[in-house]
């Protein structure tokens, strides 16, 4: 019974993580609408008269 | 910065009016190309671009904590303004050039508020006034030039028509204004007739 609960929880956690990745931006800090595509960012910024902020980072 | 800066409410508030991106140059061809385009050769490298894509400011290295993060973008302009004011107190042109970005792009930061007060004090300086008006007009023009096609691309046709019309009407003698007038014709936007020349 305990094993089943642990497996179910692990499966739920993995599903949530995959769903988060599919949404995009989940690997980045929460609370921001991180734009994934530079062309889209440029179009949005131009249309809305906004600044583009880019954080070039390295995970290496 | 992911742990020390981005989770902070003040940093979120500072970046809220901006389109934000995090790019790992090792995360694919496109990202690598962008890093090359912006000549990124060390990390973190933080860049802000105006709505027309022109570079506003670059910060090399990380900005940790709210003061360093927000100050990293605004101190540069404020210090330039103060330095120039101390060296040449009457140089209104340079003062306008340094205060303009703070008031235009960072009005929601503490130094943006300071800059607004400084602008009030400089308003009596004719060189400042002339340069401020020129910067404002250039910014409005640049923003409009970028805005019209972007709205079109997003399918916001009515807004795009209004932007093209404003560009054609307000800047009729520029290449962009003439192109916008041609676009208006193509889109069926009627331009207002220019005011009649008064006979003397």
Tab-separated table of C-alpha atoms in Angstrom:
chain	number	residue	atom	x	y	z
A	1	UNK	CA	0.000	0.000	0.000
A	2	UNK	CA	2.776	2.426	1.065
A	3	UNK	CA	4.753	1.510	-2.081
A	4	UNK	CA	1.726	2.269	-4.270
A	5	UNK	CA	1.255	5.688	-2.662
A	6	UNK	CA	4.949	6.545	-3.119
A	7	UNK	CA	4.835	5.458	-6.780
A	8	UNK	CA	1.645	7.468	-7.382
A	9	UNK	CA	3.191	10.556	-5.824
A	10	UNK	CA	6.367	10.150	-7.888
A	11	UNK	CA	4.295	9.760	-11.077
A	12	UNK	CA	2.233	12.858	-10.218
A	13	UNK	CA	5.399	14.867	-9.551
A	14	UNK	CA	6.987	13.757	-12.849
A	15	UNK	CA	3.803	14.572	-14.793
A	16	UNK	CA	3.659	18.038	-13.241
A	17	UNK	CA	7.322	18.640	-14.054
A	18	UNK	CA	6.850	17.596	-17.703
A	19	UNK	CA	3.727	19.770	-17.965
A	20	UNK	CA	5.704	22.663	-16.526
A	21	UNK	CA	8.465	22.195	-19.097
A	22	UNK	CA	5.907	22.093	-21.892
A	23	UNK	CA	4.512	25.413	-20.730
A	24	UNK	CA	7.984	26.874	-21.262
A	25	UNK	CA	9.932	29.089	-18.914
A	26	UNK	CA	9.548	26.701	-15.994
A	27	UNK	CA	13.326	26.353	-15.781
A	28	UNK	CA	13.575	30.100	-15.273
A	29	UNK	CA	12.668	32.016	-12.086
A	30	UNK	CA	8.943	32.155	-11.350
A	31	UNK	CA	6.881	35.316	-11.461
A	32	UNK	CA	7.980	36.468	-14.939
A	33	UNK	CA	6.537	36.031	-18.425
A	34	UNK	CA	9.871	34.870	-19.903
A	35	UNK	CA	9.794	35.167	-23.665
A	36	UNK	CA	11.441	32.207	-25.379
A	37	UNK	CA	11.834	33.584	-28.887
A	38	UNK	CA	13.790	36.748	-29.742
A	39	UNK	CA	11.730	37.598	-32.847
A	40	UNK	CA	8.532	37.375	-30.798
A	41	UNK	CA	10.146	39.494	-28.082
A	42	UNK	CA	11.115	42.157	-30.632
A	43	UNK	CA	7.621	42.223	-32.119
A	44	UNK	CA	5.928	42.433	-28.722
A	45	UNK	CA	8.306	45.130	-27.476
A	46	UNK	CA	7.836	47.225	-30.617
A	47	UNK	CA	4.051	46.842	-30.605
A	48	UNK	CA	3.729	47.676	-26.919
A	49	UNK	CA	6.510	50.289	-26.746
A	50	UNK	CA	8.420	48.239	-24.184
A	51	UNK	CA	12.080	47.654	-23.419
A	52	UNK	CA	13.571	44.182	-23.977
A	53	UNK	CA	15.637	42.836	-21.097
A	54	UNK	CA	17.965	39.945	-21.964
A	55	UNK	CA	19.919	37.877	-19.455
A	56	UNK	CA	22.596	35.865	-21.275
A	57	UNK	CA	23.612	33.146	-18.858
A	58	UNK	CA	25.753	30.074	-18.909
A	59	UNK	CA	24.951	26.838	-17.146
A	60	UNK	CA	28.452	25.518	-17.726
B	1	UNK	CA	20.843	36.090	-9.907
B	2	UNK	CA	18.170	33.400	-10.185
B	3	UNK	CA	18.322	33.015	-6.405
B	4	UNK	CA	19.410	36.480	-5.221
B	5	UNK	CA	17.612	38.910	-7.540
B	6	UNK	CA	14.733	37.558	-9.608
B	7	UNK	CA	12.635	36.313	-6.673
B	8	UNK	CA	12.636	39.799	-5.087
B	9	UNK	CA	9.417	41.808	-5.422
B	10	UNK	CA	11.297	45.049	-6.170
B	11	UNK	CA	13.158	43.397	-9.043
B	12	UNK	CA	9.897	41.926	-10.377
B	13	UNK	CA	8.325	45.376	-10.200
B	14	UNK	CA	11.326	46.930	-11.968
B	15	UNK	CA	11.204	44.397	-14.829
B	16	UNK	CA	7.409	44.263	-14.987
B	17	UNK	CA	7.018	46.853	-17.785
B	18	UNK	CA	9.615	45.058	-19.939
B	19	UNK	CA	9.682	42.049	-22.253
B	20	UNK	CA	12.061	39.679	-20.477
B	21	UNK	CA	14.266	36.887	-21.819
B	22	UNK	CA	16.852	34.491	-20.445
B	23	UNK	CA	19.149	33.088	-23.101
B	24	UNK	CA	21.636	30.275	-22.741
B	25	UNK	CA	24.008	30.545	-25.731
B	26	UNK	CA	24.636	26.801	-25.482
B	27	UNK	CA	20.924	26.126	-25.832
B	28	UNK	CA	20.764	25.899	-29.620
B	29	UNK	CA	21.846	27.561	-32.851
B	30	UNK	CA	19.522	30.547	-32.530
B	31	UNK	CA	20.729	31.342	-29.020
B	32	UNK	CA	24.365	31.062	-30.110
B	33	UNK	CA	23.669	33.402	-33.021
B	34	UNK	CA	22.081	35.953	-30.680
B	35	UNK	CA	25.059	35.812	-28.323
B	36	UNK	CA	27.347	36.493	-31.294
B	37	UNK	CA	25.103	39.313	-32.499
B	38	UNK	CA	25.367	41.021	-29.109
B	39	UNK	CA	29.079	40.184	-28.784
B	40	UNK	CA	28.575	38.248	-25.568
B	41	UNK	CA	31.877	36.763	-24.447
B	42	UNK	CA	31.364	36.455	-20.681
B	43	UNK	CA	28.464	35.594	-18.390
B	44	UNK	CA	26.166	36.813	-17.074
B	45	UNK	CA	25.742	39.539	-19.670
B	46	UNK	CA	22.640	41.689	-19.272
B	47	UNK	CA	21.316	43.829	-22.099
B	48	UNK	CA	18.417	46.214	-22.455
B	49	UNK	CA	17.082	47.204	-25.865
B	50	UNK	CA	14.715	50.018	-26.717
B	51	UNK	CA	11.410	49.102	-28.412
B	52	UNK	CA	13.047	49.749	-31.807
B	53	UNK	CA	15.837	47.262	-31.005
B	54	UNK	CA	18.501	49.892	-30.358
B	55	UNK	CA	20.787	49.064	-27.443
B	56	UNK	CA	19.989	51.092	-24.314
B	57	UNK	CA	22.554	49.752	-21.853
B	58	UNK	CA	24.709	46.692	-21.151
B	59	UNK	CA	25.808	45.289	-17.799
B	60	UNK	CA	28.707	42.843	-17.642
B	61	UNK	CA	28.418	40.460	-14.706
B	62	UNK	CA	25.614	39.602	-12.327
B	63	UNK	CA	23.526	42.035	-10.301
B	64	UNK	CA	22.721	40.640	-6.889
B	65	UNK	CA	20.053	42.056	-4.605
B	66	UNK	CA	17.496	44.743	-5.391
B	67	UNK	CA	19.765	47.797	-5.003
B	68	UNK	CA	22.497	46.387	-7.221
B	69	UNK	CA	20.016	45.074	-9.760
B	70	UNK	CA	18.008	48.275	-10.177
B	71	UNK	CA	21.044	50.522	-9.685
B	72	UNK	CA	22.903	48.552	-12.353
B	73	UNK	CA	20.603	50.069	-14.951
B	74	UNK	CA	20.045	53.544	-13.558
B	75	UNK	CA	23.258	54.612	-11.749
B	76	UNK	CA	25.161	54.780	-15.037
B	77	UNK	CA	22.885	57.554	-16.380
B	78	UNK	CA	22.533	59.351	-13.040
B	79	UNK	CA	26.299	59.431	-12.435
B	80	UNK	CA	26.872	60.710	-15.956
B	81	UNK	CA	24.339	63.484	-15.294
B	82	UNK	CA	25.884	64.424	-11.928
B	83	UNK	CA	29.452	64.261	-13.281
B	84	UNK	CA	28.619	66.443	-16.261
B	85	UNK	CA	26.630	68.881	-14.093
B	86	UNK	CA	29.585	69.302	-11.742
B	87	UNK	CA	32.017	69.821	-14.608
B	88	UNK	CA	29.786	72.161	-16.639
B	89	UNK	CA	26.735	73.247	-14.617
B	90	UNK	CA	25.220	75.143	-17.535
B	91	UNK	CA	25.552	72.334	-20.088
B	92	UNK	CA	21.865	71.666	-20.565
B	93	UNK	CA	22.369	69.462	-23.609
B	94	UNK	CA	24.412	66.809	-21.805
B	95	UNK	CA	22.076	66.963	-18.799
B	96	UNK	CA	19.104	66.263	-21.066
B	97	UNK	CA	20.898	63.343	-22.737
B	98	UNK	CA	21.571	61.668	-19.388
B	99	UNK	CA	18.242	62.414	-17.716
B	100	UNK	CA	16.121	61.429	-20.705
B	101	UNK	CA	16.655	57.626	-20.428
B	102	UNK	CA	15.956	57.721	-16.690
B	103	UNK	CA	12.659	59.568	-17.108
B	104	UNK	CA	11.617	57.710	-20.256
B	105	UNK	CA	12.551	54.118	-19.417
B	106	UNK	CA	13.184	53.970	-15.681
B	107	UNK	CA	10.602	56.398	-14.282
B	108	UNK	CA	9.401	53.600	-11.984
B	109	UNK	CA	12.799	53.359	-10.231
B	110	UNK	CA	14.110	55.536	-7.361
B	111	UNK	CA	16.611	57.248	-9.690
B	112	UNK	CA	13.875	57.812	-12.232
B	113	UNK	CA	12.004	59.812	-9.582
B	114	UNK	CA	15.190	61.767	-8.787
B	115	UNK	CA	15.652	62.432	-12.506
B	116	UNK	CA	12.121	63.851	-12.770
B	117	UNK	CA	12.967	66.369	-10.032
B	118	UNK	CA	16.215	67.250	-11.792
B	119	UNK	CA	14.302	67.850	-15.033
B	120	UNK	CA	12.057	70.356	-13.247
B	121	UNK	CA	15.150	72.241	-12.079
B	122	UNK	CA	16.648	72.277	-15.572
B	123	UNK	CA	13.539	73.427	-17.414
B	124	UNK	CA	14.648	77.064	-17.431
B	125	UNK	CA	17.839	76.188	-19.321
B	126	UNK	CA	17.180	76.827	-23.056
B	127	UNK	CA	19.785	74.261	-24.238
B	128	UNK	CA	18.215	71.662	-21.983
B	129	UNK	CA	14.729	72.458	-23.303
B	130	UNK	CA	15.811	72.272	-26.955
B	131	UNK	CA	17.669	68.966	-26.472
B	132	UNK	CA	14.827	67.479	-24.406
B	133	UNK	CA	12.300	68.297	-27.125
B	134	UNK	CA	14.595	66.836	-29.793
B	135	UNK	CA	15.092	63.614	-27.785
B	136	UNK	CA	11.360	63.323	-27.128
B	137	UNK	CA	10.528	63.766	-30.797
B	138	UNK	CA	13.195	61.260	-31.887
B	139	UNK	CA	11.944	58.734	-29.368
B	140	UNK	CA	8.341	59.166	-30.501
B	141	UNK	CA	9.426	58.755	-34.120
B	142	UNK	CA	11.584	55.665	-33.455
B	143	UNK	CA	8.835	54.071	-31.382
B	144	UNK	CA	6.221	54.690	-34.068
B	145	UNK	CA	8.457	53.376	-36.865
B	146	UNK	CA	8.912	50.102	-34.958
B	147	UNK	CA	5.324	49.946	-33.711
B	148	UNK	CA	3.354	50.100	-36.969
B	149	UNK	CA	4.821	46.965	-38.654
B	150	UNK	CA	4.900	45.077	-35.337
B	151	UNK	CA	1.167	45.665	-34.828
B	152	UNK	CA	0.573	44.535	-38.394
B	153	UNK	CA	2.595	41.370	-37.737
B	154	UNK	CA	0.481	40.665	-34.652
B	155	UNK	CA	-2.698	41.015	-36.722
B	156	UNK	CA	-3.810	44.156	-34.894
B	157	UNK	CA	-4.776	45.822	-38.147
B	158	UNK	CA	-6.787	48.758	-36.757
B	159	UNK	CA	-4.001	49.721	-34.351
B	160	UNK	CA	-1.443	49.324	-37.149
B	161	UNK	CA	-3.506	51.586	-39.412
B	162	UNK	CA	-3.596	54.245	-36.684
B	163	UNK	CA	0.176	53.985	-36.202
B	164	UNK	CA	0.879	54.254	-39.949
B	165	UNK	CA	-1.493	57.224	-40.151
B	166	UNK	CA	0.257	58.983	-37.255
B	167	UNK	CA	3.639	58.348	-38.879
B	168	UNK	CA	2.470	59.629	-42.263
B	169	UNK	CA	0.756	62.669	-40.740
B	170	UNK	CA	3.350	63.705	-38.151
B	171	UNK	CA	6.495	62.977	-40.196
B	172	UNK	CA	5.463	63.558	-43.841
B	173	UNK	CA	8.919	64.657	-44.967
B	174	UNK	CA	10.806	61.598	-43.746
B	175	UNK	CA	11.354	58.388	-45.742
B	176	UNK	CA	9.467	56.470	-43.038
B	177	UNK	CA	6.587	58.954	-43.204
B	178	UNK	CA	6.392	58.596	-46.982
B	179	UNK	CA	6.514	54.789	-46.707
B	180	UNK	CA	3.753	54.998	-44.090
B	181	UNK	CA	1.651	57.161	-46.429
B	182	UNK	CA	2.052	54.500	-49.144
B	183	UNK	CA	1.049	51.838	-46.620
B	184	UNK	CA	-2.021	53.892	-45.662
B	185	UNK	CA	-3.055	54.005	-49.306
B	186	UNK	CA	-2.609	50.234	-49.562
B	187	UNK	CA	-4.653	49.675	-46.396
B	188	UNK	CA	-7.363	52.132	-47.415
B	189	UNK	CA	-6.578	54.627	-44.684
B	190	UNK	CA	-7.584	58.147	-45.622
B	191	UNK	CA	-5.020	60.745	-44.645
B	192	UNK	CA	-6.173	64.171	-43.553
B	193	UNK	CA	-5.464	66.878	-46.088
B	194	UNK	CA	-2.659	69.223	-45.049
B	195	UNK	CA	-3.871	72.595	-43.727
B	196	UNK	CA	-4.272	75.222	-46.481
B	197	UNK	CA	-1.469	77.753	-46.830
B	198	UNK	CA	-2.654	81.168	-45.704
B	199	UNK	CA	-2.525	83.867	-48.352
B	200	UNK	CA	-0.868	87.065	-47.291
